Amino acid sequence: MSAAETGAVPSFRVWALPGLPEVRAGDDIAKLIATAEPGLADGDVLLVTSKIVSKAEGRILEATDREAAIDAETVRVVARRGTLRIVENRQGLVMAAAGVDASNTPAGTVLLLPEDPDRSARAIRDGLRDTLGVEVGVVVTDTFGRPWRAGLTDVAIGAAGVRVLDDLRGGTDAYGNPLNATVVATADELAAAGDLVKGKAAGLPVAVVRGLAHVVTAHVVTAGDAAAASASADEAGARALVRGAADDMFRLGTSEAVREAVTLRRTVREFTDDPVDPGAVRRAVAAAVTAPAPHHTTPWRFVLLESEESRTRLLDAMRDAWIADLRRDGKSEESIAKRVRRGDVLRSAPYLAVPCLVMDGSHHYGDERRDTAEREMFVVAAGAGVQNFLVALAGERLGSAWVSSTMFCRSVVREVLDLPDGWDPLGAVAIGRPATAPRERPARDAEDFLTVR
């Protein structure tokens, strides 16, 4: 029963555990703790620094090159600035240097994090139960930096017998307001409290919290494998604290996010019926108009076809113009029908945008060579704007296909969309949620496209 339920003033006590020897590979952490603190009681929570767990589990590595060790433990680079890397490691944790630590370990060696910190926490909890007969919670901690906050703190990377998250959604606050998003990271709060008494350099790797028995979960043993029963009772452990990719709004650093958006920019030819957020398209246009342009001009215009009626009217007129062109070319009706069907990618999209080039601010030299170069500069600038647009759409998780067809019937497009004569349509962009995952793109080596002088 919690203090709130009994009416008592909430309080707890936390202290560091003195007397632990230097931990070596093969040591039993539970027995070392039981020897140092035989007075542990049911409902206590043990906060154990991951370094001693790693040492006991033999996760010490001879490494003259720490960077190579970080590479080996890295699954994904989240952000990089100089030699500092924030990465996702093999345990799914996003942290600096993959958790590879060169402190508190002999020169020429590094410590890796425990392979499975939740399993490590369960082993310590089970060992204390066997040795002392007590039901305690165990949190394995490590030091993290945090986005938007200076300084370091300890957080939970492994847990057993502890309610790692306290979901308050569905309840109310002191004023009766509904709690719709409040999920408290209890295990992280415990880890930070323990760090206040353990310190970073005091040689006190374990702390005990007493007075918060309500956060300790019951141990349940059922028929069958006891370890599996323990894992089930402890639910997901600290793994539940790791935010999944689908819910992570800050998954990448700035340069990495740009590179991923460029990589995600793929031609999509099949779309779902899901509506497209007009705000997302407008944000993509805002990115488009940051492209470089000659003479401080703005050679881009984007016509957004947000109604089905406007899309159908344009595509019908373009189809009729295309059929007329194909007939003039002497194509058979069967060939014409096949070609028209292949052009249906624009019809399948729930949203269309028509980027246009305008030459406002361009110079006229009266010289064909220079006037041609002037127009080419504007075309290149407009293309840069469209590329920005497509990449920004990918960043919004929208698929797109840039189709050139409007360039072959510009007068028709201008007439149907009531555009000024000086607006030159540069194709049409089909936009929507991809109906299927894109096929693997053949790898391209950038070196194949370089010439160095």
Short mmCIF file of C-alpha atoms in Angstrom, two decimals:
data_model
loop_
_atom_site.label_atom_id
_atom_site.label_comp_id
_atom_site.label_asym_id
_atom_site.label_seq_id
_atom_site.Cartn_x
_atom_site.Cartn_y
_atom_site.Cartn_z
CA MET A 1 0.00 0.00 0.00
CA SER A 2 1.36 3.42 -0.95
CA ALA A 3 1.77 6.38 1.36
CA ALA A 4 -1.05 8.14 -0.48
CA GLU A 5 -3.40 5.24 0.30
CA THR A 6 -2.52 5.22 4.03
CA GLY A 7 -2.61 8.99 4.41
CA ALA A 8 1.04 9.14 5.52
CA VAL A 9 3.41 11.84 4.29
CA PRO A 10 5.31 10.32 1.33
CA SER A 11 9.01 9.77 2.02
CA PHE A 12 11.85 7.42 1.22
CA ARG A 13 15.45 6.87 2.18
CA VAL A 14 18.35 6.26 -0.19
CA TRP A 15 21.90 5.33 0.74
CA ALA A 16 25.03 4.12 -1.00
CA LEU A 17 26.34 0.67 -0.18
CA PRO A 18 29.92 0.72 1.18
CA GLY A 19 32.24 -2.23 1.42
CA LEU A 20 31.95 -3.73 -2.05
CA PRO A 21 35.26 -5.09 -3.37
CA GLU A 22 36.61 -4.49 -6.87
CA VAL A 23 34.43 -6.61 -9.14
CA ARG A 24 36.09 -9.09 -11.49
CA ALA A 25 34.87 -11.39 -14.24
CA GLY A 26 32.86 -14.27 -12.84
CA ASP A 27 31.91 -12.55 -9.56
CA ASP A 28 28.36 -13.03 -8.25
CA ILE A 29 26.97 -9.51 -7.83
CA ALA A 30 24.05 -10.71 -5.68
CA LYS A 31 26.36 -12.42 -3.19
CA LEU A 32 28.63 -9.38 -3.00
CA ILE A 33 25.62 -7.15 -2.24
CA ALA A 34 24.21 -9.62 0.30
CA THR A 35 27.53 -9.66 2.13
CA ALA A 36 27.78 -5.86 2.19
CA GLU A 37 24.13 -5.26 3.17
CA PRO A 38 22.62 -8.34 4.82
CA GLY A 39 19.77 -6.23 6.24
CA LEU A 40 17.93 -5.76 2.95
CA ALA A 41 14.15 -5.89 3.38
CA ASP A 42 11.18 -6.76 1.20
CA GLY A 43 10.27 -3.77 -0.97
CA ASP A 44 13.80 -2.31 -1.15
CA VAL A 45 15.10 -1.30 -4.55
CA LEU A 46 18.77 -1.90 -5.49
CA LEU A 47 20.36 0.54 -7.95
CA VAL A 48 23.37 -1.15 -9.51
CA THR A 49 25.84 0.68 -11.74
CA SER A 50 26.19 -1.12 -15.07
CA LYS A 51 30.00 -0.99 -14.87
CA ILE A 52 30.20 -3.65 -12.16
CA VAL A 53 27.65 -5.79 -13.98
CA SER A 54 29.75 -5.56 -17.14
CA LYS A 55 32.90 -6.48 -15.23
CA ALA A 56 31.23 -9.49 -13.58
CA GLU A 57 29.92 -10.65 -16.96
CA GLY A 58 33.34 -10.34 -18.60
CA ARG A 59 32.34 -7.45 -20.86
CA ILE A 60 35.81 -5.94 -20.68
CA LEU A 61 37.60 -5.69 -24.00
CA GLU A 62 41.22 -5.13 -24.96
CA ALA A 63 40.93 -2.12 -27.22
CA THR A 64 43.72 0.15 -28.33
CA ASP A 65 41.15 1.82 -30.60
CA ARG A 66 38.00 2.84 -28.70
CA GLU A 67 36.42 4.07 -31.93
CA ALA A 68 36.57 0.56 -33.38
CA ALA A 69 34.83 -0.78 -30.28
CA ILE A 70 32.12 1.85 -30.67
CA ASP A 71 31.70 0.85 -34.33
CA ALA A 72 31.23 -2.78 -33.32
CA GLU A 73 28.50 -1.90 -30.80
CA THR A 74 26.67 0.58 -33.07
CA VAL A 75 23.51 -0.32 -34.95
CA ARG A 76 22.63 3.17 -36.19
CA VAL A 77 24.28 6.59 -36.04
CA VAL A 78 21.76 9.10 -34.74
CA ALA A 79 23.93 12.22 -34.79
CA ARG A 80 27.59 13.08 -35.18
CA ARG A 81 29.55 16.20 -34.33
CA GLY A 82 33.31 15.90 -34.74
CA THR A 83 34.42 12.77 -32.89
CA LEU A 84 31.28 12.68 -30.72
CA ARG A 85 28.68 10.20 -31.87
CA ILE A 86 25.18 9.60 -30.54
CA VAL A 87 24.20 6.12 -31.67
CA GLU A 88 21.71 3.33 -31.19
CA ASN A 89 23.56 0.35 -29.76
CA ARG A 90 22.91 -3.38 -29.78
CA GLN A 91 20.69 -3.09 -26.70
CA GLY A 92 18.46 -0.57 -28.49
CA LEU A 93 19.66 2.31 -26.32
CA VAL A 94 20.36 5.71 -27.91
CA MET A 95 23.38 7.19 -26.18
CA ALA A 96 26.84 8.63 -26.64
CA ALA A 97 29.56 6.27 -27.88
CA ALA A 98 27.25 3.21 -27.73
CA GLY A 99 27.90 3.00 -23.98
CA VAL A 100 31.53 1.98 -24.57
CA ASP A 101 33.40 3.28 -21.51
CA ALA A 102 37.12 3.73 -20.98
CA SER A 103 36.80 4.99 -17.37
CA ASN A 104 37.14 2.84 -14.25
CA THR A 105 38.88 0.16 -16.28
CA PRO A 106 42.61 -0.57 -16.83
CA ALA A 107 44.45 1.37 -19.52
CA GLY A 108 44.14 -0.23 -22.93
CA THR A 109 40.74 -1.73 -22.16
CA VAL A 110 37.14 -0.60 -22.50
CA LEU A 111 33.92 -1.73 -20.89
CA LEU A 112 30.90 -2.69 -22.98
CA LEU A 113 27.39 -2.58 -21.58
CA PRO A 114 25.83 -5.85 -20.39
CA GLU A 115 24.51 -7.86 -23.32
CA ASP A 116 21.01 -7.97 -21.80
CA PRO A 117 20.67 -5.56 -18.85
CA ASP A 118 17.15 -6.78 -18.00
CA ARG A 119 18.44 -10.35 -17.75
CA SER A 120 21.31 -9.11 -15.57
CA ALA A 121 18.82 -7.38 -13.25
CA ARG A 122 16.73 -10.55 -13.00
CA ALA A 123 19.81 -12.59 -12.09
CA ILE A 124 20.71 -10.17 -9.28
CA ARG A 125 17.13 -10.14 -8.00
CA ASP A 126 16.87 -13.93 -8.05
CA GLY A 127 20.28 -14.23 -6.36
CA LEU A 128 19.24 -11.91 -3.52
CA ARG A 129 16.04 -13.85 -3.04
CA ASP A 130 17.99 -17.11 -2.84
CA THR A 131 20.67 -15.68 -0.52
CA LEU A 132 18.66 -13.43 1.81
CA GLY A 133 15.07 -14.54 1.22
CA VAL A 134 13.92 -11.01 0.37
CA GLU A 135 11.77 -9.66 -2.47
CA VAL A 136 13.50 -6.58 -3.85
CA GLY A 137 13.52 -4.64 -7.08
CA VAL A 138 16.72 -4.21 -9.07
CA VAL A 139 17.59 -1.43 -11.50
CA VAL A 140 20.78 -1.52 -13.57
CA THR A 141 21.83 2.07 -14.26
CA ASP A 142 24.07 3.92 -16.66
CA THR A 143 24.94 7.56 -17.25
CA PHE A 144 23.19 9.42 -20.08
CA GLY A 145 23.21 12.89 -21.50
CA ARG A 146 19.78 14.21 -22.52
CA PRO A 147 18.50 16.19 -25.50
CA TRP A 148 17.89 19.85 -24.73
CA ARG A 149 19.38 19.54 -21.20
CA ALA A 150 22.93 20.18 -20.05
CA GLY A 151 24.63 17.71 -17.73
CA LEU A 152 24.46 13.97 -17.14
CA THR A 153 22.23 11.77 -15.01
CA ASP A 154 21.76 8.08 -14.36
CA VAL A 155 18.90 6.25 -16.06
CA ALA A 156 17.65 2.68 -16.00
CA ILE A 157 18.98 0.38 -18.71
CA GLY A 158 17.88 -2.85 -17.00
CA ALA A 159 15.21 -3.65 -14.42
CA ALA A 160 13.60 -6.57 -12.63
CA GLY A 161 10.80 -6.52 -10.09
CA VAL A 162 10.22 -2.79 -10.59
CA ARG A 163 7.31 -1.00 -12.19
CA VAL A 164 9.46 0.86 -14.71
CA LEU A 165 6.61 3.03 -16.00
CA ASP A 166 3.70 4.40 -13.97
CA ASP A 167 0.84 5.01 -16.40
CA LEU A 168 -1.42 7.71 -14.95
CA ARG A 169 -3.51 8.16 -18.09
CA GLY A 170 -7.20 7.96 -17.40
CA GLY A 171 -6.81 9.46 -13.93
CA THR A 172 -7.22 13.05 -12.81
CA ASP A 173 -4.98 15.66 -11.23
CA ALA A 174 -5.60 17.51 -7.96
CA TYR A 175 -8.04 19.84 -9.75
CA GLY A 176 -9.99 17.04 -11.41
CA ASN A 177 -8.43 17.60 -14.84
CA PRO A 178 -8.05 14.42 -16.87
CA LEU A 179 -4.53 13.04 -17.35
CA ASN A 180 -4.23 12.12 -21.02
CA ALA A 181 -0.48 11.79 -21.59
CA THR A 182 1.19 11.30 -18.20
CA VAL A 183 3.36 8.19 -18.03
CA VAL A 184 6.04 8.53 -15.34
CA ALA A 185 9.46 6.91 -15.93
CA THR A 186 9.70 5.53 -12.39
CA ALA A 187 12.82 3.45 -13.02
CA ASP A 188 14.69 6.48 -14.36
CA GLU A 189 13.66 8.52 -11.33
CA LEU A 190 14.99 5.78 -9.05
CA ALA A 191 18.26 5.65 -11.02
CA ALA A 192 18.75 9.40 -10.68
CA ALA A 193 18.03 9.29 -6.95
CA GLY A 194 20.64 6.59 -6.49
CA ASP A 195 23.22 8.59 -8.42
CA LEU A 196 22.94 11.40 -5.87
CA VAL A 197 24.51 9.15 -3.23
CA LYS A 198 26.68 6.89 -5.41
CA GLY A 199 28.41 9.75 -7.23
CA LYS A 200 30.45 9.38 -10.40
CA ALA A 201 33.89 8.94 -8.83
CA ALA A 202 33.28 7.84 -5.24
CA GLY A 203 33.69 4.12 -5.87
CA LEU A 204 30.17 3.36 -4.61
CA PRO A 205 28.48 1.41 -7.42
CA VAL A 206 25.32 0.29 -5.57
CA ALA A 207 22.60 2.24 -3.74
CA VAL A 208 19.52 1.11 -1.82
CA VAL A 209 16.14 2.83 -1.83
CA ARG A 210 13.75 2.06 1.04
CA GLY A 211 10.20 3.32 1.47
CA LEU A 212 8.90 2.86 -2.08
CA ALA A 213 7.69 -0.72 -1.83
CA HIS A 214 4.70 0.12 -4.03
CA VAL A 215 7.01 0.29 -7.07
CA VAL A 216 8.30 -3.26 -6.46
CA THR A 217 6.33 -5.93 -8.31
CA ALA A 218 5.50 -9.34 -6.91
CA HIS A 219 7.55 -12.34 -7.95
CA VAL A 220 5.40 -15.10 -9.42
CA VAL A 221 6.59 -18.65 -9.96
CA THR A 222 4.44 -20.96 -12.03
CA ALA A 223 4.90 -24.46 -13.29
CA GLY A 224 7.60 -24.63 -15.91
CA ASP A 225 10.74 -22.65 -16.40
CA ALA A 226 11.35 -20.43 -13.35
CA ALA A 227 13.45 -17.93 -15.28
CA ALA A 228 10.66 -17.48 -17.82
CA ALA A 229 8.15 -17.00 -15.00
CA SER A 230 10.37 -14.36 -13.41
CA ALA A 231 10.77 -12.54 -16.71
CA SER A 232 7.00 -12.62 -17.23
CA ALA A 233 6.34 -11.22 -13.75
CA ASP A 234 8.81 -8.40 -14.39
CA GLU A 235 7.07 -7.61 -17.67
CA ALA A 236 9.32 -5.89 -20.20
CA GLY A 237 11.96 -4.57 -17.81
CA ALA A 238 13.76 -1.37 -18.72
CA ARG A 239 13.31 -2.21 -22.39
CA ALA A 240 9.84 -0.69 -22.01
CA LEU A 241 11.52 2.70 -21.52
CA VAL A 242 13.00 2.68 -25.02
CA ARG A 243 10.78 4.69 -27.34
CA GLY A 244 9.96 2.85 -30.55
CA ALA A 245 10.93 4.28 -33.93
CA ALA A 246 7.30 4.97 -34.91
CA ASP A 247 6.83 7.23 -31.86
CA ASP A 248 10.26 8.88 -31.92
CA MET A 249 9.89 12.42 -33.26
CA PHE A 250 13.60 13.13 -32.74
CA ARG A 251 15.10 9.97 -34.17
CA LEU A 252 17.97 11.66 -36.02
CA GLY A 253 20.35 14.56 -35.76
CA THR A 254 20.05 17.38 -38.29
CA SER A 255 22.51 16.22 -40.93
CA GLU A 256 21.45 12.58 -40.50
CA ALA A 257 17.79 13.57 -40.89
CA VAL A 258 18.59 15.39 -44.12
CA ARG A 259 20.49 12.39 -45.46
CA GLU A 260 17.67 10.02 -44.50
CA ALA A 261 15.06 12.25 -46.14
CA VAL A 262 17.14 12.30 -49.32
CA THR A 263 17.42 8.51 -49.16
CA LEU A 264 13.69 8.14 -48.51
CA ARG A 265 12.95 10.29 -51.55
CA ARG A 266 11.75 7.59 -53.91
CA THR A 267 9.35 7.61 -56.86
CA VAL A 268 6.06 6.16 -55.61
CA ARG A 269 3.56 4.92 -58.17
CA GLU A 270 0.88 3.43 -55.94
CA PHE A 271 -0.88 5.38 -53.22
CA THR A 272 -3.41 4.67 -50.51
CA ASP A 273 -6.71 6.56 -50.33
CA ASP A 274 -5.59 8.31 -47.15
CA PRO A 275 -6.06 12.09 -47.40
CA VAL A 276 -2.94 14.25 -47.58
CA ASP A 277 -2.45 16.94 -44.95
CA PRO A 278 -2.37 20.24 -46.88
CA GLY A 279 -0.20 21.68 -44.12
CA ALA A 280 2.48 19.07 -44.84
CA VAL A 281 2.53 20.09 -48.52
CA ARG A 282 2.79 23.75 -47.60
CA ARG A 283 5.73 22.96 -45.32
CA ALA A 284 7.37 21.22 -48.28
CA VAL A 285 6.78 24.31 -50.42
CA ALA A 286 8.44 26.39 -47.69
CA ALA A 287 11.49 24.12 -48.03
CA ALA A 288 11.34 24.36 -51.84
CA VAL A 289 11.63 28.14 -51.91
CA THR A 290 14.90 28.09 -49.96
CA ALA A 291 16.68 26.77 -53.08
CA PRO A 292 19.37 28.98 -54.67
CA ALA A 293 18.29 31.17 -57.58
CA PRO A 294 19.99 33.70 -59.90
CA HIS A 295 19.85 37.46 -59.37
CA HIS A 296 18.04 37.11 -56.01
CA THR A 297 14.91 36.01 -57.89
CA THR A 298 12.16 33.57 -56.89
CA PRO A 299 11.61 31.45 -60.01
CA TRP A 300 9.29 28.90 -58.37
CA ARG A 301 5.52 28.73 -58.20
CA PHE A 302 3.52 25.75 -56.93
CA VAL A 303 -0.06 25.11 -57.97
CA LEU A 304 -1.75 22.80 -55.45
CA LEU A 305 -4.67 20.72 -56.69
CA GLU A 306 -6.48 19.85 -53.49
CA SER A 307 -9.92 19.01 -54.89
CA GLU A 308 -10.76 15.90 -56.87
CA GLU A 309 -12.65 18.06 -59.36
CA SER A 310 -9.57 20.17 -60.20
CA ARG A 311 -7.37 17.09 -60.54
CA THR A 312 -9.84 15.30 -62.80
CA ARG A 313 -10.38 18.35 -65.00
CA LEU A 314 -6.64 18.82 -65.53
CA LEU A 315 -5.85 15.14 -66.11
CA ASP A 316 -8.75 14.70 -68.56
CA ALA A 317 -7.56 17.68 -70.60
CA MET A 318 -3.96 16.42 -70.54
CA ARG A 319 -5.09 12.94 -71.60
CA ASP A 320 -7.03 14.35 -74.55
CA ALA A 321 -4.02 16.42 -75.64
CA TRP A 322 -1.72 13.38 -75.30
CA ILE A 323 -4.03 11.18 -77.35
CA ALA A 324 -4.16 13.84 -80.06
CA ASP A 325 -0.33 13.98 -80.13
CA LEU A 326 -0.05 10.19 -80.35
CA ARG A 327 -2.54 10.03 -83.19
CA ARG A 328 -0.54 12.67 -85.05
CA ASP A 329 2.49 10.45 -84.53
CA GLY A 330 0.66 7.61 -86.25
CA LYS A 331 0.33 5.37 -83.17
CA SER A 332 -2.35 2.66 -83.23
CA GLU A 333 -5.35 2.92 -80.92
CA GLU A 334 -4.09 -0.14 -79.01
CA SER A 335 -0.69 1.46 -78.51
CA ILE A 336 -2.32 4.71 -77.44
CA ALA A 337 -4.50 2.92 -74.87
CA LYS A 338 -1.45 1.19 -73.35
CA ARG A 339 0.47 4.43 -73.08
CA VAL A 340 -2.44 6.23 -71.46
CA ARG A 341 -2.82 3.43 -68.89
CA ARG A 342 0.86 3.73 -68.01
CA GLY A 343 0.30 7.40 -67.27
CA ASP A 344 -2.33 6.76 -64.61
CA VAL A 345 0.07 7.32 -61.70
CA LEU A 346 -1.19 10.91 -61.48
CA ARG A 347 -4.81 9.72 -61.29
CA SER A 348 -4.02 7.29 -58.46
CA ALA A 349 -2.72 10.04 -56.18
CA PRO A 350 -5.03 11.85 -53.73
CA TYR A 351 -3.11 15.11 -54.18
CA LEU A 352 -1.30 16.81 -57.05
CA ALA A 353 1.08 19.74 -57.21
CA VAL A 354 2.22 21.44 -60.40
CA PRO A 355 5.56 23.26 -60.00
CA CYS A 356 6.05 26.10 -62.45
CA LEU A 357 9.00 28.17 -63.63
CA VAL A 358 8.71 31.93 -63.88
CA MET A 359 11.39 34.08 -65.47
CA ASP A 360 10.62 37.26 -63.51
CA GLY A 361 13.85 39.12 -62.89
CA SER A 362 15.78 37.39 -65.65
CA HIS A 363 18.15 39.41 -67.85
CA HIS A 364 17.77 39.81 -71.61
CA TYR A 365 21.11 40.26 -73.36
CA GLY A 366 20.06 40.23 -77.01
CA ASP A 367 22.66 37.51 -77.53
CA GLU A 368 21.46 33.95 -78.16
CA ARG A 369 24.32 32.29 -76.26
CA ARG A 370 23.89 34.42 -73.17
CA ASP A 371 20.09 34.40 -73.27
CA THR A 372 20.14 30.61 -73.49
CA ALA A 373 22.47 30.39 -70.50
CA GLU A 374 20.22 32.81 -68.60
CA ARG A 375 17.18 30.57 -69.09
CA GLU A 376 19.20 27.49 -68.15
CA MET A 377 20.16 29.14 -64.87
CA PHE A 378 16.49 29.66 -64.06
CA VAL A 379 15.57 26.10 -65.07
CA VAL A 380 18.32 24.71 -62.83
CA ALA A 381 17.09 26.87 -59.93
CA ALA A 382 13.53 25.68 -60.46
CA GLY A 383 14.73 22.07 -60.49
CA ALA A 384 16.57 22.66 -57.22
CA GLY A 385 13.31 23.95 -55.75
CA VAL A 386 11.43 20.85 -56.90
CA GLN A 387 14.13 18.61 -55.41
CA ASN A 388 13.78 20.43 -52.09
CA PHE A 389 10.03 19.93 -52.36
CA LEU A 390 10.33 16.18 -52.96
CA VAL A 391 12.84 15.69 -50.13
CA ALA A 392 10.67 17.68 -47.72
CA LEU A 393 7.65 15.53 -48.67
CA ALA A 394 9.71 12.43 -47.86
CA GLY A 395 10.52 14.00 -44.50
CA GLU A 396 6.76 14.26 -43.94
CA ARG A 397 6.52 10.54 -44.74
CA LEU A 398 4.65 11.30 -47.97
CA GLY A 399 5.44 9.48 -51.19
CA SER A 400 5.73 11.34 -54.48
CA ALA A 401 6.27 10.88 -58.19
CA TRP A 402 7.53 13.76 -60.34
CA VAL A 403 5.99 13.15 -63.77
CA SER A 404 7.04 15.29 -66.74
CA SER A 405 3.74 15.14 -68.68
CA THR A 406 2.63 18.75 -68.08
CA MET A 407 5.76 19.93 -69.89
CA PHE A 408 4.39 18.46 -73.13
CA CYS A 409 1.11 20.38 -72.99
CA ARG A 410 1.92 23.59 -71.17
CA SER A 411 -0.71 25.66 -72.91
CA VAL A 412 -3.40 23.15 -71.94
CA VAL A 413 -2.28 23.20 -68.30
CA ARG A 414 -2.22 27.01 -68.22
CA GLU A 415 -5.70 27.18 -69.73
CA VAL A 416 -7.29 24.59 -67.42
CA LEU A 417 -5.68 25.98 -64.27
CA ASP A 418 -6.08 29.62 -65.37
CA LEU A 419 -2.38 30.39 -65.00
CA PRO A 420 -0.51 33.44 -66.33
CA ASP A 421 1.18 33.04 -69.71
CA GLY A 422 4.62 33.37 -68.11
CA TRP A 423 4.20 30.31 -65.89
CA ASP A 424 5.85 27.20 -67.39
CA PRO A 425 4.66 23.94 -65.78
CA LEU A 426 7.59 21.67 -64.93
CA GLY A 427 5.73 18.39 -64.73
CA ALA A 428 3.30 17.36 -62.01
CA VAL A 429 4.02 15.83 -58.61
CA ALA A 430 1.73 13.04 -57.44
CA ILE A 431 1.57 13.00 -53.61
CA GLY A 432 0.14 10.51 -51.12
CA ARG A 433 0.83 7.75 -48.65
CA PRO A 434 2.73 4.90 -50.36
CA ALA A 435 0.54 1.82 -50.79
CA THR A 436 3.53 -0.53 -50.71
CA ALA A 437 7.12 -0.42 -49.51
CA PRO A 438 9.49 0.77 -52.24
CA ARG A 439 11.68 -1.78 -53.93
CA GLU A 440 15.33 -1.89 -52.97
CA ARG A 441 17.29 0.73 -54.83
CA PRO A 442 20.48 -0.53 -56.50
CA ALA A 443 23.50 0.71 -54.60
CA ARG A 444 25.44 3.53 -56.20
CA ASP A 445 29.01 4.28 -55.31
CA ALA A 446 29.56 8.03 -55.18
CA GLU A 447 33.11 7.48 -56.42
CA ASP A 448 31.66 6.43 -59.80
CA PHE A 449 30.34 9.96 -60.27
CA LEU A 450 33.41 11.91 -59.24
CA THR A 451 36.15 13.49 -61.26
CA VAL A 452 38.93 15.12 -59.28
CA ARG A 453 41.38 17.55 -60.82
#
